[in-house]
Backbone as a chain_set.jsonl record, in Angstrom:
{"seq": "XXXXXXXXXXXXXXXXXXXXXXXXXXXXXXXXXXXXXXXXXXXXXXXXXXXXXXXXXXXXXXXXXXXXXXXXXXXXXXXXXXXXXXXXXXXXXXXXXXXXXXXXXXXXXXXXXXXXXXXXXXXXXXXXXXXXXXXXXXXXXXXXXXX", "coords": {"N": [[-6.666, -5.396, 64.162], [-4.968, -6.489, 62.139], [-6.165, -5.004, 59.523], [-4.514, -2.141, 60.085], [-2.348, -3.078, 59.344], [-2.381, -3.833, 56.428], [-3.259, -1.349, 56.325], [-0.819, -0.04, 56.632], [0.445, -0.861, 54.645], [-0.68, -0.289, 52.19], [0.011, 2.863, 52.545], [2.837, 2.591, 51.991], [2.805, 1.431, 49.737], [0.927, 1.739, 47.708], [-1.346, 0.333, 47.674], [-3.202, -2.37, 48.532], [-2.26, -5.205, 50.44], [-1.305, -8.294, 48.834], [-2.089, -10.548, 50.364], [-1.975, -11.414, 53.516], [-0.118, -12.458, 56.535], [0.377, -13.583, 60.167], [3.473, -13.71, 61.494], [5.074, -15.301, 63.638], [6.641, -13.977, 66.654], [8.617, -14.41, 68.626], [9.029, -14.292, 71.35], [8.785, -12.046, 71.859], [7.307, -8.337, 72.592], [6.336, -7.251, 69.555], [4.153, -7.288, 66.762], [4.146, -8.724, 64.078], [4.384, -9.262, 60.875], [3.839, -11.149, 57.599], [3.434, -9.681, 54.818], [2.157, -10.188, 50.95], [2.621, -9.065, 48.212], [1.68, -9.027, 44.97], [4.459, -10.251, 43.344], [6.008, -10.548, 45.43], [6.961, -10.784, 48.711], [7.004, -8.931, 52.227], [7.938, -7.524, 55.189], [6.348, -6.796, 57.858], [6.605, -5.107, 60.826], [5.123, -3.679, 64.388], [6.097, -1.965, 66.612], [5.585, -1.824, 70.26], [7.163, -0.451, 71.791], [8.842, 2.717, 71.677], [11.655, 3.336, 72.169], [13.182, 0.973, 71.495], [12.425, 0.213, 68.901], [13.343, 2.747, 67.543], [15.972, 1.866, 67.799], [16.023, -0.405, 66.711], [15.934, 0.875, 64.012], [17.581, 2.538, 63.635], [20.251, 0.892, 63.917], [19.564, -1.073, 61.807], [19.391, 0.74, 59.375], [21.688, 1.931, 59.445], [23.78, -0.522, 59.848], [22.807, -1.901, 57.035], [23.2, -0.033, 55.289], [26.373, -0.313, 55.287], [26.626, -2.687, 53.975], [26.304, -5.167, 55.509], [24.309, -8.23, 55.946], [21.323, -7.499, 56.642], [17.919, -7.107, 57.043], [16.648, -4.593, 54.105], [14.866, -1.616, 54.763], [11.972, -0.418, 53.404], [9.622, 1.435, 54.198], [8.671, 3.455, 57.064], [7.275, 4.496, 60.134], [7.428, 6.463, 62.4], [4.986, 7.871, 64.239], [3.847, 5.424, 64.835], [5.138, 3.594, 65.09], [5.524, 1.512, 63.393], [7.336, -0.397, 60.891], [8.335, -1.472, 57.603], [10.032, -4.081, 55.821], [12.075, -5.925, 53.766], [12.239, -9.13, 53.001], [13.495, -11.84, 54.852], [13.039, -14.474, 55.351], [11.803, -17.682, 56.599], [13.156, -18.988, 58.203], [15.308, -20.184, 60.814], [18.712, -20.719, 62.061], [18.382, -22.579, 63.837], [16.107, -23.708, 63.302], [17.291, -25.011, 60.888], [18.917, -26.461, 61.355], [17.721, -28.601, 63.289], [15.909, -29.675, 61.17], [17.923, -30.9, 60.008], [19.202, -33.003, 61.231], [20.595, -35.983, 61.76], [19.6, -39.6, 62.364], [21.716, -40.736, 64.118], [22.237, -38.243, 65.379], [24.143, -36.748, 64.313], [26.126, -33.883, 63.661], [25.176, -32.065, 60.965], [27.228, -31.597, 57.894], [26.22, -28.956, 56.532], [25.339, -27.675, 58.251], [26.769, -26.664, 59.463], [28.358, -25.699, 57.871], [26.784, -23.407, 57.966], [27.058, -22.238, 60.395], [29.771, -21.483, 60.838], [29.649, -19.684, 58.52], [28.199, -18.022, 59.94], [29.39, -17.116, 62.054], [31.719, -16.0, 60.965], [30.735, -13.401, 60.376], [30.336, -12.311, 62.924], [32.19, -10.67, 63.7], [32.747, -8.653, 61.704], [30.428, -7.589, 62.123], [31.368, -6.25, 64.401], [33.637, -4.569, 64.058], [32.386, -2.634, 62.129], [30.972, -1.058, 63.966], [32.176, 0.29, 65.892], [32.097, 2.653, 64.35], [29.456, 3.598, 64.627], [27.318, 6.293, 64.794], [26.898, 6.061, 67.653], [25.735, 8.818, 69.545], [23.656, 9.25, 67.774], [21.353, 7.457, 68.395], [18.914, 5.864, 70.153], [19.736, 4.253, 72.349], [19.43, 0.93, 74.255], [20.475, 0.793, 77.91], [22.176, -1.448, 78.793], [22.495, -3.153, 82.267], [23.271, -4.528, 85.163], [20.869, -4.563, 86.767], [18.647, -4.921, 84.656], [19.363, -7.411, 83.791]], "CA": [[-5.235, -5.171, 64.024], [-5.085, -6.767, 60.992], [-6.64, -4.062, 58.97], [-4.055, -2.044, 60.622], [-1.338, -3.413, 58.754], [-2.948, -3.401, 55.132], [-3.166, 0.32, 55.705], [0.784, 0.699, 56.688], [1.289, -1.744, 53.547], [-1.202, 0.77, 51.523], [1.331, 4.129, 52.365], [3.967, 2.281, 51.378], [3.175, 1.419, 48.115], [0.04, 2.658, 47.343], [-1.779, -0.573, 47.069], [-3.176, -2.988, 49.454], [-1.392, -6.452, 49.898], [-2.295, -9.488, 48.432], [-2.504, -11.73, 51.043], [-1.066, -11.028, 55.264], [-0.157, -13.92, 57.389], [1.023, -13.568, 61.06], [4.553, -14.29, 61.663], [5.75, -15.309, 65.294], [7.858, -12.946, 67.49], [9.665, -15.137, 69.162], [8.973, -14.127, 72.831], [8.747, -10.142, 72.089], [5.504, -7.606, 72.319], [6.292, -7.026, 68.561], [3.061, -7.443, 66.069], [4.668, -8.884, 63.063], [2.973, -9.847, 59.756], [4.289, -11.027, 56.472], [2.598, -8.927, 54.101], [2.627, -10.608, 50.158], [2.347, -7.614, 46.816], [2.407, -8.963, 43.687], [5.132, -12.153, 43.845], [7.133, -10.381, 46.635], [6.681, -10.665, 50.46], [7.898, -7.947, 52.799], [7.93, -7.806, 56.925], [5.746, -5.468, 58.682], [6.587, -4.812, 62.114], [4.841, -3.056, 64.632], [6.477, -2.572, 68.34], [4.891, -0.726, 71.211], [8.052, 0.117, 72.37], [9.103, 3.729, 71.07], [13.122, 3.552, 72.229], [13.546, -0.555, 70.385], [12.168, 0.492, 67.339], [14.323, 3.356, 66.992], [17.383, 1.123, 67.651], [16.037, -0.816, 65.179], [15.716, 1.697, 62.914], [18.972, 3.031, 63.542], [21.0, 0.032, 63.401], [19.29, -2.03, 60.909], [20.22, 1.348, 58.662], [23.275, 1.316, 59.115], [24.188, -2.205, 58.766], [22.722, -2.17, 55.509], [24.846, 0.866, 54.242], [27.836, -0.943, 55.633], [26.709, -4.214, 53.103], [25.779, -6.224, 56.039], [23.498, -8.817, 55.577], [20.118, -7.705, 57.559], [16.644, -6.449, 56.155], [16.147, -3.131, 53.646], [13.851, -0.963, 54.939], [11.353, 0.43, 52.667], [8.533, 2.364, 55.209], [9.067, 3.863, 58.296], [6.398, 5.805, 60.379], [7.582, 6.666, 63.727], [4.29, 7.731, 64.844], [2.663, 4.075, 64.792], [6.288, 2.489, 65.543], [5.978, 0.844, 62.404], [8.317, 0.034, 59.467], [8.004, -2.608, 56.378], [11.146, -4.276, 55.737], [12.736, -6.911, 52.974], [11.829, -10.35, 53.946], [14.984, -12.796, 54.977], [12.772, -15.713, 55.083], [10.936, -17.74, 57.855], [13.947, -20.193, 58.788], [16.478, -19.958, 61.768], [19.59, -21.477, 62.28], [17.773, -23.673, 64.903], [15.399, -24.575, 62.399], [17.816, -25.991, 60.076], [19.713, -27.627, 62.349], [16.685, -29.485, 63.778], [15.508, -30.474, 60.29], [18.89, -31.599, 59.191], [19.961, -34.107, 62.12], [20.301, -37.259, 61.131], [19.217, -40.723, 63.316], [22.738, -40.977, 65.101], [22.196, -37.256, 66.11], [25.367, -36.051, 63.684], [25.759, -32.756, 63.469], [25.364, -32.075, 59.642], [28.093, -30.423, 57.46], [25.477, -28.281, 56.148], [24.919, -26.655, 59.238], [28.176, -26.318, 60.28], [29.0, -24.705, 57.303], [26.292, -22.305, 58.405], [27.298, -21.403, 61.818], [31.159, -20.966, 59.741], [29.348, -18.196, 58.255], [27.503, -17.09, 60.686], [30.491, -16.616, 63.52], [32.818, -14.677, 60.103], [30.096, -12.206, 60.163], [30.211, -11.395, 63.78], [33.869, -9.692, 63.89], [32.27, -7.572, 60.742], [29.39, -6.64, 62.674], [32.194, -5.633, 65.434], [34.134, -3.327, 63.377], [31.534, -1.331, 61.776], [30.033, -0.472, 64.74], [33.186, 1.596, 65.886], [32.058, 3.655, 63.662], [28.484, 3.561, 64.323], [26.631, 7.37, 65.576], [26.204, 5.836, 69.151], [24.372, 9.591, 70.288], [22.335, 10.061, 67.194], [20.578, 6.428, 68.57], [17.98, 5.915, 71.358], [20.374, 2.795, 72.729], [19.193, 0.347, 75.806], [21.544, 0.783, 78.267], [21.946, -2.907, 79.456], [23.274, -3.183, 83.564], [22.69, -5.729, 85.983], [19.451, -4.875, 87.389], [17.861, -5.231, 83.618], [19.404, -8.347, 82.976]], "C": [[-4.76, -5.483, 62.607], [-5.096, -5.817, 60.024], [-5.695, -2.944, 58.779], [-2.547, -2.201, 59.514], [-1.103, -3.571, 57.5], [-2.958, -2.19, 55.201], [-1.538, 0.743, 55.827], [1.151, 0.265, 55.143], [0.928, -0.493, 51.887], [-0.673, 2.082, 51.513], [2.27, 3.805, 52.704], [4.282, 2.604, 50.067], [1.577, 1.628, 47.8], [-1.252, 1.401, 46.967], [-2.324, -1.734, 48.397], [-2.711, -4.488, 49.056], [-2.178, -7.775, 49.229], [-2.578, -10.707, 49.035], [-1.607, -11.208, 52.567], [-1.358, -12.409, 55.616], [0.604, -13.186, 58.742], [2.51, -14.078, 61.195], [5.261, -14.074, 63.259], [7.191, -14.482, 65.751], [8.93, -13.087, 68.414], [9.685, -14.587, 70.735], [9.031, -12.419, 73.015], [7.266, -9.783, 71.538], [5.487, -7.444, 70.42], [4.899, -7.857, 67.851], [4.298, -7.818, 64.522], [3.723, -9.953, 61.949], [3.493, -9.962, 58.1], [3.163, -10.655, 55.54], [3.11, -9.359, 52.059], [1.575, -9.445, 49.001], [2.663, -8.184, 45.791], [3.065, -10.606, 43.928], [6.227, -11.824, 44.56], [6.501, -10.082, 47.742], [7.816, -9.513, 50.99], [6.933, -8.639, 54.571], [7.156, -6.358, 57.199], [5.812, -5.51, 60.108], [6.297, -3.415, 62.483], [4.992, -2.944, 66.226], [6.259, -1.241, 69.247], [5.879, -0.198, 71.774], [9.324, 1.232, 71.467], [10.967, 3.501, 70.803], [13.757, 2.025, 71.529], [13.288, -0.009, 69.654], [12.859, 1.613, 66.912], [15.345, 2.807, 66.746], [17.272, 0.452, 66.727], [16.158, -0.101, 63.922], [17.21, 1.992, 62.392], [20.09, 2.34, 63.435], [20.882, -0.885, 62.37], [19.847, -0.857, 59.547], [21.209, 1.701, 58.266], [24.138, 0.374, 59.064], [24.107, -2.351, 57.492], [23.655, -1.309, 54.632], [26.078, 0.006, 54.145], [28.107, -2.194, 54.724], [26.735, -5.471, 54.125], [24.657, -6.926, 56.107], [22.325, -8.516, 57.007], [19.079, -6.715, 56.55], [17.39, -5.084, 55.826], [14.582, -2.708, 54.582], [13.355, -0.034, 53.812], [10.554, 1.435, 53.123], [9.372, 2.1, 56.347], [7.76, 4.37, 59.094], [6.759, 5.661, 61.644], [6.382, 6.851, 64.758], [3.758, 6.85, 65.526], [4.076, 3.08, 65.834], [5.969, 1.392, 64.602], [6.828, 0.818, 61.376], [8.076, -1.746, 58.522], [9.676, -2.911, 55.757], [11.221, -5.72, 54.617], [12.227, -8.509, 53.892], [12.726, -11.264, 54.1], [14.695, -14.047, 54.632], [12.681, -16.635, 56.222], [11.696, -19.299, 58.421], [14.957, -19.742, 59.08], [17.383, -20.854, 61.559], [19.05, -22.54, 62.869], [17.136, -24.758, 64.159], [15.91, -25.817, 61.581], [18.655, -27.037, 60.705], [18.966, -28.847, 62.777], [16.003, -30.07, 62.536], [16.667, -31.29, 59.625], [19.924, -32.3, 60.063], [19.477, -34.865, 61.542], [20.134, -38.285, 62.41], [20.146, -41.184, 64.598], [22.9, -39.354, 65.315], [23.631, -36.379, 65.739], [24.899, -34.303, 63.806], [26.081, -32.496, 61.859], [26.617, -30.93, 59.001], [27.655, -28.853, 56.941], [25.388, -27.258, 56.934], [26.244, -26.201, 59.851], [29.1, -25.582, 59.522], [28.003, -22.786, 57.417], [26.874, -21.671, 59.258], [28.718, -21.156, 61.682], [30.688, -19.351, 59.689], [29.031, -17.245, 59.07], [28.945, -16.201, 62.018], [31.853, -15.718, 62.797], [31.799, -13.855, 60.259], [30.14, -11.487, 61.533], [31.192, -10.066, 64.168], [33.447, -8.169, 62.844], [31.35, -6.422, 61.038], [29.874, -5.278, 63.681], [32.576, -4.239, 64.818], [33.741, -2.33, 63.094], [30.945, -0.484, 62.841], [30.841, 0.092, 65.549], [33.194, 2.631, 65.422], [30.51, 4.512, 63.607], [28.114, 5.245, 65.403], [26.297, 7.063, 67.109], [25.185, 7.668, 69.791], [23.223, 10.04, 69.246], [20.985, 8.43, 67.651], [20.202, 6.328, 69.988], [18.837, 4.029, 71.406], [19.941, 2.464, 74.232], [20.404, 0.215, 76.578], [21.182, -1.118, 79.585], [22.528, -2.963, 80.89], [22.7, -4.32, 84.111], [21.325, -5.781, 86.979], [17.896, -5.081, 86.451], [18.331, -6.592, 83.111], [18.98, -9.735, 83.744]], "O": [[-4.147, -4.611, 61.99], [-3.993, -5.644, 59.507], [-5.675, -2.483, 57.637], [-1.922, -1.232, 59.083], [0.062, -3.528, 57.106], [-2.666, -1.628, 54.146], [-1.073, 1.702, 55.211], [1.984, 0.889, 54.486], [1.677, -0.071, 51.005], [-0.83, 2.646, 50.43], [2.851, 4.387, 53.62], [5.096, 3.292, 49.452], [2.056, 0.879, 46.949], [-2.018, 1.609, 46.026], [-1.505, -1.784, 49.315], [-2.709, -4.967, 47.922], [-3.377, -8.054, 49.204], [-3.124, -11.682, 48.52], [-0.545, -10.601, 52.428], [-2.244, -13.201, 55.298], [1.389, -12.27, 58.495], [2.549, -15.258, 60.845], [5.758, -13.089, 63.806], [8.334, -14.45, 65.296], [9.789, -12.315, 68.843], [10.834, -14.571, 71.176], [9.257, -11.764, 74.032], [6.477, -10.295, 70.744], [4.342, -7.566, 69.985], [4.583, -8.95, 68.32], [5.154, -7.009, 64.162], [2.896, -10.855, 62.074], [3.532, -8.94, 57.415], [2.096, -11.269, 55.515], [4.211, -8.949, 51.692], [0.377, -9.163, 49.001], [3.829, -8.064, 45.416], [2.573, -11.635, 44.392], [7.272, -12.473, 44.514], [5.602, -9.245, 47.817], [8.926, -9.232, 50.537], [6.076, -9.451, 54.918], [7.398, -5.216, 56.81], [4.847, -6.075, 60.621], [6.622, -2.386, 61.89], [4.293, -3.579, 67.016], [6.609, -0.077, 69.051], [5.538, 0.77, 72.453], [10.315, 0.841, 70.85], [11.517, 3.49, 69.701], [14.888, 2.09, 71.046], [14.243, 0.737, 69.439], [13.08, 1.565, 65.702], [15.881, 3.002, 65.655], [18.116, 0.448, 65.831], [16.499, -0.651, 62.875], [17.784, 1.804, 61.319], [21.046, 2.914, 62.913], [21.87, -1.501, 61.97], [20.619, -1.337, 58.717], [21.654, 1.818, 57.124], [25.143, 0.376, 58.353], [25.009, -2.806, 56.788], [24.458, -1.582, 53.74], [26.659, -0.302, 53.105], [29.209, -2.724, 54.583], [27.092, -6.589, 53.753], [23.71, -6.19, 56.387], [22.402, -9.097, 58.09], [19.365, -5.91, 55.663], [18.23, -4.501, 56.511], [13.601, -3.386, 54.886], [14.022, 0.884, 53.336], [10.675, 2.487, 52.496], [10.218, 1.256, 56.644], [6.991, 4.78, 58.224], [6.391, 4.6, 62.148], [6.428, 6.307, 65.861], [3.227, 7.076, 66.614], [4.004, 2.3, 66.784], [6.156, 0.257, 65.04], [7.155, 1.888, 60.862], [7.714, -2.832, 58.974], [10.376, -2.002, 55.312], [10.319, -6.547, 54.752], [11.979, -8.733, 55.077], [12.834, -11.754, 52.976], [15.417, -14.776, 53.952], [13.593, -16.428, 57.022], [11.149, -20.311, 58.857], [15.67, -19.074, 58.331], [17.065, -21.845, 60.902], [19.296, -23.608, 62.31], [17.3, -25.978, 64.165], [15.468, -26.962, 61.479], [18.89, -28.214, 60.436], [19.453, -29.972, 62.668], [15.411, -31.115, 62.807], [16.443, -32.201, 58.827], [21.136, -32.293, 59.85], [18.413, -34.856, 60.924], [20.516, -37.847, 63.495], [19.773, -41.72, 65.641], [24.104, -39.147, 65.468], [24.16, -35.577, 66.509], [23.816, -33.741, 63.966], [27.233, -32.722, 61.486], [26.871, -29.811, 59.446], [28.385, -27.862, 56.917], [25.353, -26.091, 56.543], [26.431, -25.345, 60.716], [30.128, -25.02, 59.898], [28.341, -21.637, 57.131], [27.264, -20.528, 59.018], [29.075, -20.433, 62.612], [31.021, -18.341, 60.309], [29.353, -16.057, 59.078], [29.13, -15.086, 62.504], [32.694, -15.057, 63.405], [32.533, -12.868, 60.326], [30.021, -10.262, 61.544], [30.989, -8.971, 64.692], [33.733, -7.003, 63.117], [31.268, -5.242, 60.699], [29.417, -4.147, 63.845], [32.034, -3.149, 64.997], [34.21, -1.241, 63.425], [30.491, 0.64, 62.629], [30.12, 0.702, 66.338], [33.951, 3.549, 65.737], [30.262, 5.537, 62.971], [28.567, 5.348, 66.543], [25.496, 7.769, 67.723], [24.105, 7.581, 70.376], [22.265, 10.779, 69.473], [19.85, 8.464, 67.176], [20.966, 6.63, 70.905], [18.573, 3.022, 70.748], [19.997, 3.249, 75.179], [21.359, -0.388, 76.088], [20.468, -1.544, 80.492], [23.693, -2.661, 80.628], [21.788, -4.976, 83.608], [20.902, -6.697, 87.685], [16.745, -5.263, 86.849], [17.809, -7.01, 82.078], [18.952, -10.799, 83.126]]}, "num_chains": 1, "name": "protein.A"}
């Protein structure tokens, strides 16, 4: 699989990477693999599931037009259900939160000026997506016998 992912990285950019590491998926089938070129890392995901990875495709592209903060996509290949994307960087909210409690179990200002940010961006996310192609996108239709 491995191998696999040096060749998506290779018709990208024409080059194979200089080092792959696994990067955890967090409870999804996704194959994901930080892939490092040079002195920049990118994301390679690879998800067996044809109708997600379009949505990804299709909303992570238009977020970014819109100047919302989520990966560039550089590769695509629909065939494989892969695409190579900008790298954000391999720390969650959770993360920081859990490295930046202190002994009496404060909640740090640090983080609280995170989740600030994080809860102005959701209304942004709202808006744009009034505007977003809903039939040119393969969307999960969520109901109560999938959730």
């Amino acid at each position: 699989m491995l191998n696999w992912f040096v060749n998506i990285h290779k018709s990208a950019f024409g080059r194979e990477p200089d080092r792959v590491e696994p990067v955890r998926a967090h409870a999804s089938e996704r194959q994901i693999y930080r892939l490092w070129s040079e002195d920049r890392s990118y994301i390679c995901i690879q998800d067996p599931k044809q109708n997600e990875f379009q949505a990804f495709i299709d909303f992570t592209k238009y977020f970014f037009s819109k100047g919302l903060p989520v990966p560039e996509i550089f590769f695509e290949d629909p065939k494989t259900n892969a695409v190579i994307t900008s790298d954000l960087g391999d720390k969650t909210l959770l993360d920081i939160l859990l490295s930046s409690r202190t002994a009496n179990d404060e909640f740090p200002t640090n983080v609280e000026q995170l989740y600030s940010k994080a809860i102005q961006l959701l209304p942004k996310f709202q808006n744009v997506s009034k505007d977003f192609p809903w039939k040119s996108a393969t969307i999960l239709k969520f109901d109560e016998t999938r959730m």
